[in-house]
Amino acid sequence: MICPSAMHRLSIKKTLTYGVVVVILVVTVNHWLCRDGAFVMVPRETVRYSYDSSNRAYPYYQSMPLIFIGGMPRSGTTLMRVMLDAHPEVRCGEETRVIPRILGLKNQWQHSEKESKRLLEAGLSDEVLSSALAAFILEVIAKHAEPAPRLCNKDPFTLKYTLELAKMFPSAKFLLMIRDGRAVVHSIISRTVTISGFDLKSFRSCLEKWNSAMENMYYLCMKAGSSRCMPVYYEQLVLHPEEVMRKVLGFLDIPWDEIILHHEELINKPGGISLSRIERSTDQVVKPVNLDALSKWINAVPDDVRRDIRKIAPMLEKLGYDPDAYPPNYGQADKFVQDNTLEIKKNEAFWQKKALDIQKMTKSAYFGSNVNRSSEMAVPRDHRLQTSNGNTSSGS
């Protein structure tokens, strides 16, 4: 027969044992997530690394603060990206072209009743496709050019998918470039920029297409909210580059650096700005920020388009442009920009030669033969080091 004191000690021992078990369970459950009544392991985010020519590692991962620049082609998207590319913490690079196309393909599948059913039958839900596309897009952005702490993509029509990209990349931010639609259409036609659905023989038709595209992208930007998407007016960027870029960098949580006002000094230099030999804007962005393109379009708008402008392009007025003004009053340029414009006119032959020289160069001529390499490692969030601007990186 067990004495009362022994039974008391046994009871205490059992209580302590149960207590230890409960503590272990609580600690264990902290590493699990309960979803739909079932326990599943909390996934660790995959962190990959790109290496520069000095073998320095740069982490990239889905929750990093990516930057997406978009809008209609010929709206200043290239100017914005080269100015950001001049910043030592940022790398945008040339247009990939594949990112908006793969997003468009996914959109086509999901809007086709037949294809949508086939995908679901195959187990390819929207969640599965979005996850796969996010991995693909991230890899393209990270690997198509030199690595950097902040990665950026400039493919104009990516902003047709702003909300989808915002879900894929929860920390990403978007810059929607806006320009007077009449200037955009003139530039598209005069430079023979081929865009699906645009009839380059009809100013009216192109302006209608501009209106439709901008209505959609502007709506999506507003829907994403001011914390995720910032409209940037090309005219104001050209007239007041420092003021506008200070706002842009503030929005992106990137420290100010004066070098972005002198992007032309870094064109096609190691660690600088890589330009495409075939993109239409290359011959323009080799120059400092200037006023040359602001008023070229004024005499190119047909009389019938001027007469029906409010019906053809109501987005002009909605975006703050005066549809009846030829030329419009965009504002007074900063002295810095006026001086740049005068310098370019005085040395026009020099700048033309510079543009031609760059278009003849190969990538290896100015960046060498280094290939962006990468590796993959699953690293828990709490093992990544916080950097000064709030980004995370893996380190020891």
Phi, psi and omega in degrees: 000130183277133181286157182303322182293323179293319178298323180294317179295321178297320179296318179296319181297317179296319180298315178297319179298313178299320180299317179297318179299317180297316179300315179300317179297318180297315179298318180296317183295334176300340179261007181238162177234129178269120181221127180056036176081002182237147178269130176228154178292138175288121183289145174269136182290134179283128176248126176250167183228139169251150182238135178273184184295342177263011179067024174277138184266136177236119181284147171219141187201164192296330183267010179287157184280076177294160177238129177243125177251129181207186184138188176291143171305148181071027179247012180098012180296322180290319177300315179298317184290323179288328177293320175291321178299333179290338180288134184296343181264354190240144170222122177256302182083180182289170176297137177274330182069329184283333185295308177296331181289319180289326175293321178294323179295316177299320180296320178296316180302314187283342177265358174262119182301317181295311181295322180298318178294319180298319180295316180295320178297330179274001180083013181263081179286172177301323180297318180294313181297317180296321179296316180294318180294321179300317179296318180296312182298316180299318181296319179297313181299317184287328192255350186277355178205186182300146179285163179197163177299323179242123181260145187220146177236135174235096169229108191316312187277006175297333182285001168287349183235034184305312185293322178293316178295326179296328176285319180297319184236090190296343179253004182289153174232156189234137175245115178262111179279130182238134178217151177312122185300329179293321178291321179299311183295317177302318181292318179299315183288313185292332180259006178052054178273111183280122178230132182306128178090352181264125176267103186290355177268353184234109177298318181299311181297318180295321180292324175296319178295318176302314182301315181296314181295317182290325177300317181292310184292324178293318177301315181295323177296315178295322179295321179295330177099157185292343178278345183246328186229131181239119173287136179232123181274124181304315183300319180287328176297319180287319182287321185226066187300319182293313180301313182291316182290331174296320177292319180296312180294325175297317178299323182272358182060044177242132182295150180293142174216124185301337185297336181294342177277357182227046184302329183299339180286344185250005183298125176052040173247150179306128183077004182256226188251122178270130178245145176281140177284345186245352177288142188294336185269357186304316183292344180267317185279356171289344181267160172296164176302127184212175187263004191304322187270356186292325188237010182297333191274348194305318182270007184263353183277120181298153182301319182292329177289319177301318182297320186255019190303321182292329178281320183289317187223072179297341179294337178304307182292322180298326180274000174100008179270150176270108184290346183258358185266127177221096004272157174288157176263096180279341181127175181267132182285149173298151180302322179305317181287321177299318179295319177302315183297318178295319181297320179295318179295322180291329185239043185302319181297321179298313183290326176295317179296320179299317179297317180294320179298318181293322180292340179271340185286153173260161181302316184294341182292329182240346178246356182078189185257013181297133178255133177295118181254162179212159172220168185234140177206135176274115184236125178297151181304318185287356176260001179264144182276139175279129177270175187296331182261014175092355176285165179244146175216156181271140180195174180237000000 
